[in-house]
């Protein structure tokens, strides 16, 4: 009984469930760029929700994992998160933003969620691109950089 309770306590509530269909695409839901200059200089991009359901990364991001998820072809509402830290030169330490996106992927394939920091405009820019060609398949979504503290909590409301 205690083992069952332990396993139940580790599940993600309201979790996204991958479709059981042949018509799908794969989306890498996590990207970490820590190749900058040391452990205090990094960027990360993640898909936190798909169609109002929480994305469970599990152990999928350890060691540079990409947390791939299958989605049905067509329209989806995504809540994404972007974060970065640039050591003592950061305008905020760390900076972060939640970015709601509506995507419409009509072709099976392998895609990734990624982005960049536009420091000139103090904004995150995020998009989804084809893994093979690096061609953007969505528009670029932008959000202002905001300081995130360890006490920040967000409650996503999907409309």
PDB file of C-alpha atoms in Angstrom:
ATOM      1  CA  UNK A   1       0.000   0.000   0.000  1.00  0.00           C
ATOM      2  CA  UNK A   2       2.782   2.459   0.864  1.00  0.00           C
ATOM      3  CA  UNK A   3       4.480   1.774  -2.507  1.00  0.00           C
ATOM      4  CA  UNK A   4       1.192   2.461  -4.308  1.00  0.00           C
ATOM      5  CA  UNK A   5       0.779   5.749  -2.425  1.00  0.00           C
ATOM      6  CA  UNK A   6       4.350   6.703  -3.323  1.00  0.00           C
ATOM      7  CA  UNK A   7       3.712   6.048  -7.015  1.00  0.00           C
ATOM      8  CA  UNK A   8       0.410   7.934  -6.975  1.00  0.00           C
ATOM      9  CA  UNK A   9       2.154  10.893  -5.320  1.00  0.00           C
ATOM     10  CA  UNK A  10       4.656  11.045  -8.211  1.00  0.00           C
ATOM     11  CA  UNK A  11       2.102  11.414 -11.000  1.00  0.00           C
ATOM     12  CA  UNK A  12       1.361  14.738 -12.656  1.00  0.00           C
ATOM     13  CA  UNK A  13      -2.224  15.875 -12.069  1.00  0.00           C
ATOM     14  CA  UNK A  14      -4.219  16.681 -15.223  1.00  0.00           C
ATOM     15  CA  UNK A  15      -1.385  15.217 -17.337  1.00  0.00           C
ATOM     16  CA  UNK A  16      -1.221  15.346 -21.125  1.00  0.00           C
ATOM     17  CA  UNK A  17      -1.812  11.917 -22.676  1.00  0.00           C
ATOM     18  CA  UNK A  18      -0.277  11.143 -26.062  1.00  0.00           C
ATOM     19  CA  UNK A  19      -2.712  10.137 -28.831  1.00  0.00           C
ATOM     20  CA  UNK A  20      -3.055   6.552 -29.996  1.00  0.00           C
ATOM     21  CA  UNK A  21      -3.337   7.381 -33.690  1.00  0.00           C
ATOM     22  CA  UNK A  22      -1.143   7.102 -36.766  1.00  0.00           C
ATOM     23  CA  UNK A  23      -1.729  10.766 -37.683  1.00  0.00           C
ATOM     24  CA  UNK A  24       0.596  12.659 -35.344  1.00  0.00           C
ATOM     25  CA  UNK A  25       3.723  14.757 -35.111  1.00  0.00           C
ATOM     26  CA  UNK A  26       6.484  14.692 -32.498  1.00  0.00           C
ATOM     27  CA  UNK A  27       7.324  17.859 -30.578  1.00  0.00           C
ATOM     28  CA  UNK A  28      10.495  18.166 -28.497  1.00  0.00           C
ATOM     29  CA  UNK A  29       9.076  20.012 -25.484  1.00  0.00           C
ATOM     30  CA  UNK A  30      12.321  20.967 -23.742  1.00  0.00           C
ATOM     31  CA  UNK A  31      15.450  22.801 -24.879  1.00  0.00           C
ATOM     32  CA  UNK A  32      18.351  23.863 -22.662  1.00  0.00           C
ATOM     33  CA  UNK A  33      21.214  25.921 -24.026  1.00  0.00           C
ATOM     34  CA  UNK A  34      23.898  25.904 -21.365  1.00  0.00           C
ATOM     35  CA  UNK A  35      26.759  26.204 -23.843  1.00  0.00           C
ATOM     36  CA  UNK A  36      27.245  29.908 -23.159  1.00  0.00           C
ATOM     37  CA  UNK A  37      29.880  30.693 -20.513  1.00  0.00           C
ATOM     38  CA  UNK A  38      29.614  28.649 -17.357  1.00  0.00           C
ATOM     39  CA  UNK A  39      26.782  27.408 -15.182  1.00  0.00           C
ATOM     40  CA  UNK A  40      25.356  30.870 -14.487  1.00  0.00           C
ATOM     41  CA  UNK A  41      24.799  31.679 -18.157  1.00  0.00           C
ATOM     42  CA  UNK A  42      21.988  29.638 -19.751  1.00  0.00           C
ATOM     43  CA  UNK A  43      18.657  29.698 -21.590  1.00  0.00           C
ATOM     44  CA  UNK A  44      15.842  27.151 -21.362  1.00  0.00           C
ATOM     45  CA  UNK A  45      12.587  26.736 -23.253  1.00  0.00           C
ATOM     46  CA  UNK A  46       9.808  24.319 -22.316  1.00  0.00           C
ATOM     47  CA  UNK A  47       6.242  23.439 -23.250  1.00  0.00           C
ATOM     48  CA  UNK A  48       4.434  23.292 -19.904  1.00  0.00           C
ATOM     49  CA  UNK A  49       0.882  22.623 -21.137  1.00  0.00           C
ATOM     50  CA  UNK A  50      -0.734  21.164 -24.252  1.00  0.00           C
ATOM     51  CA  UNK A  51      -4.457  21.827 -24.678  1.00  0.00           C
ATOM     52  CA  UNK A  52      -4.838  22.634 -20.975  1.00  0.00           C
ATOM     53  CA  UNK A  53      -3.025  19.469 -19.835  1.00  0.00           C
ATOM     54  CA  UNK A  54       0.278  19.478 -17.917  1.00  0.00           C
ATOM     55  CA  UNK A  55       3.322  18.118 -19.734  1.00  0.00           C
ATOM     56  CA  UNK A  56       5.142  15.593 -17.566  1.00  0.00           C
ATOM     57  CA  UNK A  57       8.854  15.557 -18.398  1.00  0.00           C
ATOM     58  CA  UNK A  58       9.588  12.706 -15.994  1.00  0.00           C
ATOM     59  CA  UNK A  59      13.245  11.793 -16.366  1.00  0.00           C
ATOM     60  CA  UNK A  60      13.140  12.947 -19.999  1.00  0.00           C
ATOM     61  CA  UNK A  61      15.254  16.075 -19.559  1.00  0.00           C
ATOM     62  CA  UNK A  62      18.144  14.612 -17.587  1.00  0.00           C
ATOM     63  CA  UNK A  63      21.375  14.581 -19.556  1.00  0.00           C
ATOM     64  CA  UNK A  64      20.181  16.927 -22.270  1.00  0.00           C
ATOM     65  CA  UNK A  65      16.903  15.136 -23.022  1.00  0.00           C
ATOM     66  CA  UNK A  66      14.368  16.838 -25.250  1.00  0.00           C
ATOM     67  CA  UNK A  67      11.140  15.402 -23.724  1.00  0.00           C
ATOM     68  CA  UNK A  68       9.502  14.452 -27.047  1.00  0.00           C
ATOM     69  CA  UNK A  69       5.690  14.215 -27.053  1.00  0.00           C
ATOM     70  CA  UNK A  70       3.278  13.016 -29.754  1.00  0.00           C
ATOM     71  CA  UNK A  71       0.434  15.370 -30.744  1.00  0.00           C
ATOM     72  CA  UNK A  72      -2.380  14.863 -33.225  1.00  0.00           C
ATOM     73  CA  UNK A  73      -2.153  16.857 -36.434  1.00  0.00           C
ATOM     74  CA  UNK A  74      -4.064  20.135 -36.358  1.00  0.00           C
ATOM     75  CA  UNK A  75      -4.616  22.936 -33.868  1.00  0.00           C
ATOM     76  CA  UNK A  76      -3.302  22.949 -30.302  1.00  0.00           C
ATOM     77  CA  UNK A  77      -3.080  25.506 -27.509  1.00  0.00           C
ATOM     78  CA  UNK A  78       0.313  25.493 -25.854  1.00  0.00           C
ATOM     79  CA  UNK A  79       1.552  27.254 -22.749  1.00  0.00           C
ATOM     80  CA  UNK A  80       5.300  27.623 -23.039  1.00  0.00           C
ATOM     81  CA  UNK A  81       7.914  28.936 -20.660  1.00  0.00           C
ATOM     82  CA  UNK A  82      11.207  30.658 -21.426  1.00  0.00           C
ATOM     83  CA  UNK A  83      13.942  31.383 -18.883  1.00  0.00           C
ATOM     84  CA  UNK A  84      17.466  32.683 -18.968  1.00  0.00           C
ATOM     85  CA  UNK A  85      20.254  33.807 -16.680  1.00  0.00           C
ATOM     86  CA  UNK A  86      23.319  35.796 -17.688  1.00  0.00           C
ATOM     87  CA  UNK A  87      25.239  36.014 -14.460  1.00  0.00           C
ATOM     88  CA  UNK A  88      25.719  39.469 -13.001  1.00  0.00           C
ATOM     89  CA  UNK A  89      24.953  41.129 -16.364  1.00  0.00           C
ATOM     90  CA  UNK A  90      21.319  39.971 -16.379  1.00  0.00           C
ATOM     91  CA  UNK A  91      18.574  42.592 -16.302  1.00  0.00           C
ATOM     92  CA  UNK A  92      16.840  40.071 -14.016  1.00  0.00           C
ATOM     93  CA  UNK A  93      18.219  36.940 -12.378  1.00  0.00           C
ATOM     94  CA  UNK A  94      16.761  34.693 -13.682  1.00  0.00           C
ATOM     95  CA  UNK A  95      14.449  36.191 -16.289  1.00  0.00           C
ATOM     96  CA  UNK A  96      11.361  34.306 -17.345  1.00  0.00           C
ATOM     97  CA  UNK A  97       8.098  34.499 -19.243  1.00  0.00           C
ATOM     98  CA  UNK A  98       5.016  32.391 -19.879  1.00  0.00           C
ATOM     99  CA  UNK A  99       3.981  32.428 -23.520  1.00  0.00           C
ATOM    100  CA  UNK A 100       0.582  31.175 -24.718  1.00  0.00           C
ATOM    101  CA  UNK A 101       0.718  29.886 -28.298  1.00  0.00           C
ATOM    102  CA  UNK A 102      -1.799  28.488 -30.763  1.00  0.00           C
ATOM    103  CA  UNK A 103      -0.201  26.176 -33.274  1.00  0.00           C
ATOM    104  CA  UNK A 104      -1.593  24.352 -36.305  1.00  0.00           C
ATOM    105  CA  UNK A 105       0.713  21.583 -37.515  1.00  0.00           C
ATOM    106  CA  UNK A 106      -0.732  19.840 -40.585  1.00  0.00           C
ATOM    107  CA  UNK A 107       2.182  17.571 -41.538  1.00  0.00           C
ATOM    108  CA  UNK A 108       3.617  14.584 -39.679  1.00  0.00           C
ATOM    109  CA  UNK A 109       7.226  15.121 -38.712  1.00  0.00           C
ATOM    110  CA  UNK A 110       9.607  15.948 -35.885  1.00  0.00           C
ATOM    111  CA  UNK A 111       9.520  19.492 -34.488  1.00  0.00           C
ATOM    112  CA  UNK A 112      11.146  21.342 -31.609  1.00  0.00           C
ATOM    113  CA  UNK A 113      10.130  24.228 -29.377  1.00  0.00           C
ATOM    114  CA  UNK A 114      12.952  26.751 -29.147  1.00  0.00           C
ATOM    115  CA  UNK A 115      13.692  30.455 -28.925  1.00  0.00           C
ATOM    116  CA  UNK A 116      16.137  33.217 -28.204  1.00  0.00           C
ATOM    117  CA  UNK A 117      16.578  36.234 -25.978  1.00  0.00           C
ATOM    118  CA  UNK A 118      16.293  39.577 -27.763  1.00  0.00           C
ATOM    119  CA  UNK A 119      18.232  41.748 -25.328  1.00  0.00           C
ATOM    120  CA  UNK A 120      17.823  44.931 -27.397  1.00  0.00           C
ATOM    121  CA  UNK A 121      14.043  44.829 -26.904  1.00  0.00           C
ATOM    122  CA  UNK A 122      14.201  42.977 -23.533  1.00  0.00           C
ATOM    123  CA  UNK A 123      11.975  40.191 -24.882  1.00  0.00           C
ATOM    124  CA  UNK A 124      11.898  36.439 -25.366  1.00  0.00           C
ATOM    125  CA  UNK A 125      11.175  35.228 -28.895  1.00  0.00           C
ATOM    126  CA  UNK A 126       9.890  31.639 -29.218  1.00  0.00           C
ATOM    127  CA  UNK A 127       8.682  29.419 -32.052  1.00  0.00           C
ATOM    128  CA  UNK A 128       8.394  25.837 -33.264  1.00  0.00           C
ATOM    129  CA  UNK A 129      10.674  24.627 -36.035  1.00  0.00           C
ATOM    130  CA  UNK A 130      11.239  21.489 -38.096  1.00  0.00           C
ATOM    131  CA  UNK A 131      14.114  19.464 -36.574  1.00  0.00           C
ATOM    132  CA  UNK A 132      15.421  18.346 -39.976  1.00  0.00           C
ATOM    133  CA  UNK A 133      15.407  21.710 -41.787  1.00  0.00           C
ATOM    134  CA  UNK A 134      15.392  24.204 -38.845  1.00  0.00           C
ATOM    135  CA  UNK A 135      12.603  26.001 -40.745  1.00  0.00           C
ATOM    136  CA  UNK A 136      10.076  27.799 -38.524  1.00  0.00           C
ATOM    137  CA  UNK A 137       6.580  26.277 -38.766  1.00  0.00           C
ATOM    138  CA  UNK A 138       4.870  28.808 -36.475  1.00  0.00           C
ATOM    139  CA  UNK A 139       5.010  32.549 -36.151  1.00  0.00           C
ATOM    140  CA  UNK A 140       7.444  34.035 -33.636  1.00  0.00           C
ATOM    141  CA  UNK A 141       5.758  34.743 -30.292  1.00  0.00           C
ATOM    142  CA  UNK A 142       7.262  37.417 -28.019  1.00  0.00           C
ATOM    143  CA  UNK A 143       7.027  38.283 -24.316  1.00  0.00           C
ATOM    144  CA  UNK A 144       8.809  40.803 -22.121  1.00  0.00           C
ATOM    145  CA  UNK A 145      11.592  39.615 -19.843  1.00  0.00           C
ATOM    146  CA  UNK A 146      10.422  39.483 -16.222  1.00  0.00           C
ATOM    147  CA  UNK A 147      12.326  38.708 -13.065  1.00  0.00           C
ATOM    148  CA  UNK A 148      11.446  35.333 -11.547  1.00  0.00           C
ATOM    149  CA  UNK A 149      11.940  34.494  -7.918  1.00  0.00           C
ATOM    150  CA  UNK A 150      11.930  31.069  -6.346  1.00  0.00           C
ATOM    151  CA  UNK A 151       8.519  31.897  -4.847  1.00  0.00           C
ATOM    152  CA  UNK A 152       6.847  32.620  -8.194  1.00  0.00           C
ATOM    153  CA  UNK A 153       3.775  30.500  -8.801  1.00  0.00           C
ATOM    154  CA  UNK A 154       1.671  30.536 -11.937  1.00  0.00           C
ATOM    155  CA  UNK A 155      -1.810  29.245 -12.489  1.00  0.00           C
ATOM    156  CA  UNK A 156      -2.420  28.855 -16.220  1.00  0.00           C
ATOM    157  CA  UNK A 157      -5.886  29.677 -17.462  1.00  0.00           C
ATOM    158  CA  UNK A 158      -6.535  28.387 -20.965  1.00  0.00           C
ATOM    159  CA  UNK A 159      -9.316  30.227 -22.801  1.00  0.00           C
TER     160      UNK A 159
END
